[in-house]
Short mmCIF file of C-alpha atoms and ligand atoms in Angstrom, two decimals:
data_model
loop_
_atom_site.label_atom_id
_atom_site.label_comp_id
_atom_site.label_asym_id
_atom_site.label_seq_id
_atom_site.Cartn_x
_atom_site.Cartn_y
_atom_site.Cartn_z
CA UNK H 1 135.41 -6.13 55.41
CA UNK H 2 134.33 -8.53 58.12
CA UNK H 3 135.22 -8.91 61.81
CA UNK H 4 133.86 -10.22 65.10
CA UNK H 5 133.68 -6.86 66.87
CA UNK H 6 133.46 -3.57 64.99
CA UNK H 7 134.68 -0.79 67.28
CA UNK H 8 133.82 2.81 66.47
CA UNK H 9 136.26 5.31 67.99
CA UNK H 10 139.91 5.13 69.09
CA UNK H 11 139.66 7.03 72.36
CA UNK H 12 140.59 5.19 75.54
CA UNK H 13 137.41 3.05 75.41
CA UNK H 14 137.85 1.81 71.83
CA UNK H 15 141.61 1.31 72.08
CA UNK H 16 141.47 -0.60 75.36
CA UNK H 17 138.58 -2.73 74.13
CA UNK H 18 140.54 -3.73 71.02
CA UNK H 19 143.47 -4.71 73.26
CA UNK H 20 141.34 -6.70 75.73
CA UNK H 21 139.67 -8.59 72.87
CA UNK H 22 143.05 -9.29 71.26
CA UNK H 23 144.33 -10.74 74.56
CA UNK H 24 141.17 -12.89 74.71
CA UNK H 25 141.74 -14.12 71.14
CA UNK H 26 138.76 -12.24 69.65
CA UNK H 27 139.35 -10.20 66.50
CA UNK H 28 138.20 -6.64 65.99
CA UNK H 29 138.53 -3.64 63.68
CA UNK H 30 138.76 -0.09 65.04
CA UNK H 31 137.47 2.84 62.97
CA UNK H 32 138.62 6.32 64.03
CA UNK H 33 137.49 9.48 62.26
CA UNK H 34 140.52 11.61 63.23
CA UNK H 35 144.20 11.16 62.41
CA UNK H 36 146.69 9.56 64.78
CA UNK H 37 148.40 12.82 65.80
CA UNK H 38 145.07 14.37 66.79
CA UNK H 39 144.06 11.40 68.94
CA UNK H 40 147.47 11.31 70.63
CA UNK H 41 147.49 15.02 71.47
CA UNK H 42 143.94 15.65 72.66
CA UNK H 43 144.41 16.98 76.23
CA UNK H 44 141.94 15.44 78.62
CA UNK H 45 141.92 13.28 81.71
CA UNK H 46 144.81 12.89 84.10
CA UNK H 47 143.77 10.55 86.89
CA UNK H 48 143.68 6.74 86.74
CA UNK H 49 141.94 4.84 89.49
CA UNK H 50 143.94 1.94 90.88
CA UNK H 51 141.53 -0.50 89.20
CA UNK H 52 142.11 1.22 85.83
CA UNK H 53 145.88 1.00 86.24
CA UNK H 54 145.54 -2.71 87.15
CA UNK H 55 143.50 -3.36 83.97
CA UNK H 56 146.10 -1.60 81.79
CA UNK H 57 148.89 -3.63 83.42
CA UNK H 58 147.03 -6.92 82.93
CA UNK H 59 146.47 -5.98 79.27
CA UNK H 60 150.23 -5.52 78.80
CA UNK H 61 149.91 -1.73 78.49
CA UNK H 62 151.37 -0.75 81.85
CA UNK H 63 155.10 -0.66 81.30
CA UNK H 64 155.61 3.08 80.60
CA UNK H 65 152.71 3.96 82.93
CA UNK H 66 154.55 2.26 85.82
CA UNK H 67 157.78 4.05 84.94
CA UNK H 68 156.39 7.55 84.35
CA UNK H 69 153.04 7.66 86.20
CA UNK H 70 152.97 9.44 89.55
CA UNK H 71 151.30 7.61 92.42
CA UNK H 72 149.16 9.97 94.50
CA UNK H 73 148.11 9.07 98.02
CA UNK H 74 145.81 12.03 98.55
CA UNK H 75 144.31 15.32 97.40
CA UNK H 76 144.03 18.66 99.07
CA UNK H 77 140.75 20.50 99.56
CA UNK H 78 141.17 24.23 99.89
CA UNK H 79 138.47 26.55 101.24
CA UNK H 80 138.29 29.67 103.37
CA UNK H 81 142.10 30.04 102.86
CA UNK H 82 142.48 26.70 104.72
CA UNK H 83 143.98 23.43 103.51
CA UNK H 84 142.71 19.95 104.26
CA UNK H 85 144.46 16.82 102.98
CA UNK H 86 142.43 13.67 102.29
CA UNK H 87 144.70 10.66 102.88
CA UNK H 88 143.51 7.89 100.52
CA UNK H 89 145.44 4.83 101.78
CA UNK H 90 144.61 5.58 105.42
CA UNK H 91 140.89 5.87 104.64
CA UNK H 92 140.45 3.09 102.07
CA UNK H 93 142.66 0.25 103.26
CA UNK H 94 145.61 1.21 101.06
CA UNK H 95 144.13 2.53 97.81
CA UNK H 96 145.67 5.34 95.77
CA UNK H 97 145.40 6.84 92.24
CA UNK H 98 147.90 7.35 89.44
CA UNK H 99 148.56 10.59 87.59
CA UNK H 100 149.20 9.47 84.01
CA UNK H 101 147.65 11.47 81.20
CA UNK H 102 144.99 10.13 78.84
CA UNK H 103 147.21 11.19 75.93
CA UNK H 104 149.89 8.78 77.18
CA UNK H 105 147.40 5.94 77.76
CA UNK H 106 146.22 6.39 74.16
CA UNK H 107 149.77 6.53 72.76
CA UNK H 108 150.69 3.29 74.58
CA UNK H 109 147.54 1.49 73.39
CA UNK H 110 147.91 2.70 69.79
CA UNK H 111 151.53 1.51 69.64
CA UNK H 112 150.49 -1.92 71.00
CA UNK H 113 147.55 -2.23 68.63
CA UNK H 114 149.59 -1.34 65.55
CA UNK H 115 152.34 -3.76 66.60
CA UNK H 116 150.30 -6.76 67.72
CA UNK H 117 146.57 -6.20 67.20
CA UNK H 118 144.02 -6.11 64.43
CA UNK H 119 143.33 -3.24 62.03
CA UNK H 120 143.13 0.28 63.47
CA UNK H 121 142.06 2.66 60.73
CA UNK H 122 142.59 6.39 61.23
CA UNK H 123 140.63 8.95 59.20
CA UNK H 124 137.89 6.32 58.89
CA UNK H 125 134.63 7.98 59.82
CA UNK H 126 131.67 5.77 60.74
CA UNK H 127 128.58 7.15 59.02
CA UNK H 128 125.92 4.84 60.45
CA UNK H 129 125.33 1.58 62.29
CA UNK H 130 122.81 -0.58 60.44
CA UNK H 131 120.99 -3.76 61.43
CA UNK H 132 121.76 -3.40 65.15
CA UNK H 133 118.75 -5.58 65.97
CA UNK H 134 119.80 -8.37 63.58
CA UNK H 135 122.54 -11.03 63.87
CA UNK H 136 124.63 -9.20 61.29
CA UNK H 137 125.10 -5.59 62.32
CA UNK H 138 127.12 -3.39 59.94
CA UNK H 139 129.02 -0.13 60.13
CA UNK H 140 129.00 2.05 57.04
CA UNK H 141 132.15 4.19 56.96
CA UNK H 142 134.15 6.61 54.85
CA UNK H 143 137.87 6.03 54.27
CA UNK H 144 140.34 7.17 51.64
CA UNK H 145 141.55 3.61 51.07
CA UNK H 146 138.09 2.38 49.96
CA UNK H 147 136.78 2.24 46.47
CA UNK H 148 134.38 5.14 46.00
CA UNK H 149 135.46 6.43 49.44
CA UNK H 150 132.89 4.31 51.34
CA UNK H 151 132.89 0.76 52.71
CA UNK H 152 130.88 -1.49 55.01
CA UNK H 153 132.26 -3.36 58.03
CA UNK H 154 130.23 -6.51 58.71
CA UNK H 155 130.33 -7.63 62.32
CA UNK H 156 128.94 -10.00 64.91
CA UNK H 157 128.86 -7.15 67.41
CA UNK H 158 129.34 -3.38 67.18
CA UNK H 159 130.63 -1.35 70.11
CA UNK H 160 130.09 2.41 69.91
CA UNK H 161 133.11 3.97 71.64
CA UNK H 162 132.72 7.17 69.64
CA UNK H 163 132.28 9.69 72.43
CA UNK H 164 129.44 12.07 73.15
CA UNK H 165 129.21 13.43 69.56
CA UNK H 166 129.46 10.06 67.80
CA UNK H 167 126.99 8.24 65.53
CA UNK H 168 126.48 4.93 67.35
CA UNK H 169 123.91 6.23 69.83
CA UNK H 170 121.79 7.48 66.94
CA UNK H 171 121.20 3.90 65.80
CA UNK H 172 119.08 3.23 68.88
CA UNK H 173 115.40 4.06 68.24
CA UNK H 174 114.41 7.00 70.44
CA UNK H 175 111.30 5.20 71.69
CA UNK H 176 113.45 2.49 73.30
CA UNK H 177 115.69 4.78 75.30
CA UNK H 178 115.62 7.11 78.22
CA UNK H 179 118.14 9.90 78.62
CA UNK H 180 118.99 11.84 81.75
CA UNK H 181 120.83 15.13 81.43
CA UNK H 182 121.99 18.15 83.37
CA UNK H 183 124.06 21.01 82.05
CA UNK H 184 125.86 23.43 84.33
CA UNK H 185 125.99 27.21 83.83
CA UNK H 186 129.80 27.18 83.91
CA UNK H 187 132.78 25.49 82.30
CA UNK H 188 136.50 24.97 82.93
CA UNK H 189 139.24 27.03 81.37
CA UNK H 190 142.16 24.56 81.31
CA UNK H 191 145.81 25.42 80.78
CA UNK H 192 149.03 23.49 80.36
CA UNK H 193 152.09 25.33 81.66
CA UNK H 194 155.81 24.61 81.57
CA UNK H 195 156.32 24.98 85.29
CA UNK H 196 156.77 22.36 88.04
CA UNK H 197 153.48 21.80 89.94
CA UNK H 198 153.27 24.14 92.96
CA UNK H 199 152.06 21.27 95.13
CA UNK H 200 152.91 17.58 95.06
CA UNK H 201 149.23 16.50 95.10
CA UNK H 202 146.10 17.78 93.33
CA UNK H 203 144.46 20.82 94.93
CA UNK H 204 140.68 21.29 94.61
CA UNK H 205 139.82 24.86 95.67
CA UNK H 206 136.43 26.34 96.55
CA UNK H 207 136.44 30.14 96.47
CA UNK H 208 133.75 32.85 96.40
CA UNK H 209 135.07 33.77 92.92
CA UNK H 210 134.68 30.17 91.71
CA UNK H 211 136.44 26.80 91.61
CA UNK H 212 140.09 26.17 90.73
CA UNK H 213 142.06 22.93 90.32
CA UNK H 214 145.78 22.36 90.36
CA UNK H 215 146.85 19.17 88.60
CA UNK H 216 149.92 18.05 86.70
CA UNK H 217 151.20 16.07 83.76
CA UNK H 218 154.79 15.46 84.92
CA UNK H 219 157.27 16.83 87.47
CA UNK H 220 157.89 19.76 85.09
CA UNK H 221 154.43 20.38 83.54
CA UNK H 222 151.40 21.76 85.41
CA UNK H 223 147.76 21.40 84.40
CA UNK H 224 145.43 23.98 85.97
CA UNK H 225 141.74 24.77 85.64
CA UNK H 226 139.53 27.77 86.48
CA UNK H 227 135.74 27.80 86.65
CA UNK H 228 134.51 30.30 84.01
CA UNK H 229 131.00 31.27 82.87
CA UNK H 230 129.36 29.05 80.27
CA UNK H 231 130.24 30.15 76.73
CA UNK H 232 133.59 31.74 77.69
CA UNK H 233 136.14 31.95 74.86
CA UNK H 234 139.65 30.98 76.05
CA UNK H 235 141.04 33.87 73.98
CA UNK H 236 139.30 36.35 76.30
CA UNK H 237 141.79 35.47 79.02
CA UNK H 238 145.36 36.78 78.84
CA UNK H 239 148.04 34.61 80.44
CA UNK H 240 148.55 37.19 83.16
CA UNK H 241 144.83 37.33 83.98
CA UNK H 242 144.76 33.53 84.28
CA UNK H 243 147.69 33.42 86.71
CA UNK H 244 146.26 36.33 88.75
CA UNK H 245 142.90 34.60 89.04
CA UNK H 246 144.46 31.23 89.93
CA UNK H 247 146.51 32.94 92.60
CA UNK H 248 143.41 34.52 94.16
CA UNK H 249 141.44 31.28 94.23
CA UNK H 250 144.29 29.16 95.64
CA UNK H 251 145.22 31.72 98.30
CA UNK H 252 145.99 30.26 101.74
CA UNK H 253 146.57 31.71 105.18
CA UNK H 254 150.10 30.21 105.24
CA UNK H 255 153.07 30.93 102.96
CA UNK H 256 152.08 28.59 100.06
CA UNK H 257 152.94 30.15 96.68
CA UNK H 258 151.73 29.46 93.14
CA UNK H 259 154.62 29.28 90.67
CA UNK H 260 153.98 30.80 87.23
CA UNK H 261 155.42 29.68 83.91
CA UNK H 262 154.82 29.85 80.15
CA UNK H 263 151.30 28.70 79.16
CA UNK H 264 151.51 26.30 76.20
CA UNK H 265 147.78 25.41 75.76
CA UNK H 266 144.46 26.98 76.70
CA UNK H 267 140.93 25.70 76.13
CA UNK H 268 137.43 25.76 77.62
CA UNK H 269 135.44 22.62 78.46
CA UNK H 270 131.69 22.72 79.09
CA UNK H 271 130.27 20.72 82.00
CA UNK H 272 127.55 18.13 81.60
CA UNK H 273 126.00 15.10 83.28
CA UNK H 274 124.36 12.69 80.84
CA UNK H 275 123.23 9.04 80.86
CA UNK H 276 121.71 7.08 77.99
CA UNK H 277 119.73 3.98 79.07
CA UNK H 278 119.98 1.17 78.20
CA UNK H 279 123.58 0.97 76.98
CA UNK H 280 122.69 -1.76 74.50
CA UNK H 281 120.36 -2.22 71.54
CA UNK H 282 120.45 -5.73 70.02
CA UNK H 283 124.05 -6.33 68.98
CA UNK H 284 125.08 -2.69 69.37
CA UNK H 285 126.72 -1.84 72.70
CA UNK H 286 127.61 1.67 73.85
CA UNK H 287 130.70 2.30 75.99
CA UNK H 288 132.38 5.34 77.56
CA UNK H 289 131.36 8.89 76.68
CA UNK H 290 129.07 7.55 73.92
CA UNK H 291 126.75 6.40 76.71
CA UNK H 292 127.44 8.77 79.59
CA UNK H 293 129.16 12.02 80.51
CA UNK H 294 130.22 13.24 83.93
CA UNK H 295 131.54 16.69 84.80
CA UNK H 296 135.33 16.34 85.23
CA UNK H 297 135.38 17.38 88.92
CA UNK H 298 135.40 13.76 90.10
CA UNK H 299 138.00 12.59 87.51
CA UNK H 300 135.71 9.71 86.56
CA UNK H 301 135.12 9.84 82.76
CA UNK H 302 138.04 7.76 81.56
CA UNK H 303 137.71 5.35 84.47
CA UNK H 304 134.06 4.73 83.61
CA UNK H 305 134.99 4.09 79.98
CA UNK H 306 137.49 1.48 81.18
CA UNK H 307 134.86 -0.17 83.40
CA UNK H 308 132.46 -0.47 80.44
CA UNK H 309 134.90 -2.11 78.06
CA UNK H 310 136.21 -4.50 80.72
CA UNK H 311 132.60 -5.55 81.32
CA UNK H 312 131.98 -6.03 77.59
CA UNK H 313 135.20 -7.96 76.95
CA UNK H 314 134.49 -10.30 79.88
CA UNK H 315 130.90 -10.82 78.76
CA UNK H 316 131.85 -11.62 75.16
CA UNK H 317 134.65 -13.99 76.25
CA UNK H 318 132.13 -15.74 78.48
CA UNK H 319 129.76 -16.04 75.54
CA UNK H 320 132.49 -17.46 73.30
CA UNK H 321 133.68 -19.91 75.96
CA UNK H 322 130.36 -21.16 77.34
CA UNK H 323 127.78 -20.19 74.73
CA UNK H 324 125.85 -18.35 77.44
CA UNK H 325 124.62 -14.81 76.66
CA UNK H 326 124.00 -14.18 80.36
CA UNK H 327 126.77 -11.61 80.89
CA UNK H 328 126.12 -9.83 77.58
CA UNK H 329 122.47 -9.57 78.58
CA UNK H 330 123.52 -8.07 81.91
CA UNK H 331 125.97 -5.60 80.27
CA UNK H 332 123.82 -2.49 80.50
CA UNK H 333 122.65 -3.06 84.08
CA UNK H 334 126.15 -3.98 85.25
CA UNK H 335 127.66 -0.83 83.73
CA UNK H 336 124.84 1.48 84.80
CA UNK H 337 125.23 0.60 88.47
CA UNK H 338 128.78 1.92 88.38
CA UNK H 339 127.86 4.81 86.06
CA UNK H 340 125.23 6.17 88.45
CA UNK H 341 127.64 6.01 91.39
CA UNK H 342 130.11 8.06 89.34
CA UNK H 343 127.32 10.45 88.28
CA UNK H 344 126.40 10.95 91.92
CA UNK H 345 129.99 11.54 93.03
CA UNK H 346 130.81 13.88 90.13
CA UNK H 347 127.65 15.89 90.80
CA UNK H 348 128.46 16.08 94.53
CA UNK H 349 132.04 17.25 93.88
CA UNK H 350 130.82 19.79 91.31
CA UNK H 351 128.14 21.32 93.54
CA UNK H 352 130.48 21.20 96.53
CA UNK H 353 133.19 23.26 94.87
CA UNK H 354 131.72 25.48 92.13
CA UNK H 355 129.93 28.77 92.62
CA UNK H 356 126.72 28.83 90.57
CA UNK H 357 125.83 32.24 89.09
CA UNK H 358 123.44 33.98 91.46
CA UNK H 359 124.29 31.67 94.37
CA UNK H 360 123.08 33.10 97.64
CA UNK H 361 124.90 33.49 100.93
CA UNK H 362 122.89 30.53 102.17
CA UNK H 363 124.31 28.28 99.47
CA UNK H 364 127.83 29.56 100.14
CA UNK H 365 127.48 28.70 103.82
CA UNK H 366 126.13 25.23 102.97
CA UNK H 367 129.15 24.52 100.76
CA UNK H 368 131.48 25.55 103.56
CA UNK H 369 129.54 23.38 106.01
CA UNK H 370 129.83 20.39 103.65
CA UNK H 371 133.59 20.96 103.34
CA UNK H 372 133.89 21.41 107.08
CA UNK H 373 132.08 18.10 107.55
CA UNK H 374 134.56 16.29 105.28
CA UNK H 375 137.46 17.93 107.13
CA UNK H 376 136.18 16.94 110.56
CA UNK H 377 134.39 13.59 110.15
CA UNK H 378 136.29 10.45 109.23
CA UNK H 379 133.05 8.94 107.90
CA UNK H 380 132.43 11.86 105.51
CA UNK H 381 136.06 11.90 104.44
CA UNK H 382 136.07 8.13 103.85
CA UNK H 383 133.03 8.47 101.59
CA UNK H 384 134.95 10.93 99.40
CA UNK H 385 138.17 8.86 99.43
CA UNK H 386 136.36 5.63 98.49
CA UNK H 387 134.57 7.27 95.57
CA UNK H 388 137.65 9.14 94.31
CA UNK H 389 139.89 6.07 94.34
CA UNK H 390 137.21 4.07 92.53
CA UNK H 391 134.26 1.73 92.61
CA UNK H 392 134.70 -1.98 91.83
CA UNK H 393 134.44 -3.09 88.18
CA UNK H 394 131.22 -5.04 87.61
CA UNK H 395 131.40 -8.77 88.22
P1 LIG C 401 136.55 9.82 73.54
O1 LIG C 401 137.87 10.01 74.25
O2 LIG C 401 135.74 11.02 73.27
O3 LIG C 401 136.86 9.06 72.18
C1 LIG C 401 135.90 8.91 71.16
C2 LIG C 401 136.61 8.69 69.87
O4 LIG C 401 135.67 8.42 68.84
C3 LIG C 401 136.03 9.16 67.68
N1 LIG C 401 134.81 9.32 66.85
C4 LIG C 401 134.58 8.61 65.73
N2 LIG C 401 135.31 7.69 65.08
C5 LIG C 401 134.79 7.15 63.94
N3 LIG C 401 133.58 7.53 63.41
C6 LIG C 401 132.83 8.46 64.02
N4 LIG C 401 131.65 8.82 63.50
C7 LIG C 401 133.32 9.04 65.25
N5 LIG C 401 132.83 9.98 66.09
C8 LIG C 401 133.76 10.12 67.06
C9 LIG C 401 136.60 10.45 68.23
O5 LIG C 401 137.43 11.13 67.30
C10 LIG C 401 137.37 9.93 69.44
O6 LIG C 401 138.70 9.59 69.09
O7 LIG C 401 135.62 8.81 74.33
P2 LIG C 401 135.97 7.54 75.27
O8 LIG C 401 136.95 6.63 74.60
O9 LIG C 401 134.68 7.04 75.74
O10 LIG C 401 136.79 8.16 76.51
C11 LIG C 401 136.17 9.02 77.42
C12 LIG C 401 137.20 9.99 78.00
O11 LIG C 401 137.90 10.61 76.96
C13 LIG C 401 136.53 11.05 78.88
O12 LIG C 401 135.54 10.48 79.68
C14 LIG C 401 137.57 11.72 79.79
O13 LIG C 401 138.49 12.47 79.06
C15 LIG C 401 136.86 12.63 80.79
N6 LIG C 401 137.80 13.37 81.62
C16 LIG C 401 138.42 12.77 82.69
N7 LIG C 401 138.21 11.46 82.95
C17 LIG C 401 138.88 10.86 83.99
O14 LIG C 401 138.67 9.67 84.24
N8 LIG C 401 139.78 11.52 84.76
C18 LIG C 401 140.05 12.83 84.56
O15 LIG C 401 140.91 13.38 85.27
C19 LIG C 401 139.33 13.51 83.51
N9 LIG C 401 139.56 14.81 83.26
C20 LIG C 401 138.08 14.70 81.33
C21 LIG C 401 138.97 15.40 82.19
C22 LIG C 401 137.54 15.34 80.23
C23 LIG C 401 137.84 16.64 79.99
N10 LIG C 401 137.26 17.20 78.85
C24 LIG C 401 138.00 17.88 77.88
C25 LIG C 401 135.92 16.81 78.48
C26 LIG C 401 139.28 16.72 81.96
C27 LIG C 401 138.69 17.35 80.89
C28 LIG C 401 139.00 18.80 80.71
C1 LIG C 402 143.47 16.61 85.00
O1 LIG C 402 144.63 16.44 85.42
O2 LIG C 402 143.24 16.94 83.83
C2 LIG C 402 142.34 16.45 85.93
C3 LIG C 402 142.56 15.96 87.21
C4 LIG C 402 141.50 15.82 88.09
C5 LIG C 402 140.23 16.16 87.68
C6 LIG C 402 139.99 16.61 86.38
C7 LIG C 402 141.05 16.76 85.51
O3 LIG C 402 139.19 16.05 88.56
#
């Protein structure tokens, strides 16, 4: 098999990249280790920055998103039983975000790719990237359809969109890279529940018992998260315990009420910050979670993945049109500027709202002072609103 761009992974990064390249007239092959149903059901992100939504629209993948996505003009910060709304358009010159689940973005992109795009192979596991520092990089992969179960995809470029646990990053010699990592001593217990969201915007709550987040998937489905100790098993929590704990952490001084409903999914996500530099080795490029992870508190992971693949698709189109490798050469630096801003914001939001084990009264008071500052200073609030609604995409 031979193609211009070999893409490993059919998460949002890989799927959108295949679409952007198709629109630009560049062929690609996507290899995905899991089956289609798994990729379409994996519960993850929920918030699209306005820039992300614009990219999906321009790529012809925005039709259902514009019909079913929910535009949100703000979030609520909850602390000390108080509520403070951050008004995005008022603070950012009109920007907002869209609540449209990652599962739906992936479904829309898969349908488009299968209808109009190049090959998208499910249950095709990349085993290794070879020759990344030559002009003919290759991906060795396993797939039922191949003779002997294994095949090689010969490419001009390989883009590793295979998430944090993928193989692409391993093809970069350790001596040429620097990694930056922080793990947090807590995770998120996330639930999906068949109950209308108890508030019409997302609620980020800081409480002495830990963080809680109220989000949503549709007008009838709520998505909620609780900070839990690292290593927690979701099975340890009964449905009733989850609702009781959410109720405590979201408690307000007014008559706001949390509605309960049947819980249909429960899982625990660990929290990590991670950056792999540079995001390129020869003709192998890394994009999305394969290159960087942010804790989900800032809702940035998917949006960063989109920024990376937009940058790559533009750079490769430029190369094809002008012969100049200038933008491809700048890929890593261009992406990393945005990545580090998202790392900073996600870290700030995480440390602002979570209670670290063994936190002292001093740290509690500092968190409250930081929240108070956001609630009382337009400058501090604008900083949050600008970061939440999104940083510009590269050049
Ligand atoms: P993905 O989505 O992990 O996709 C990688 C794909 O590669 C496949 N793969 C392989 N395929 C072939 N061969 C191999 N050897 C392979 N190894 C792996 C995998 O099966 C998979 O299909 O990475 P991508 O595309 O970079 O996308 C990143 C996003 O998924 C991630 O950043 C977000 O989900 C993070 N995130 C959020 N991001 C936001 O922007 N807004 C949010 O509100 C938000 N909330 C979240 C989140 C992530 C969460 N979890 C579970 C980590 C909430 C949570 C709880
Ligand atoms: C979600 O809806 O899953 C979600 C929303 C906002 C976040 C993280 C996750 O910060």
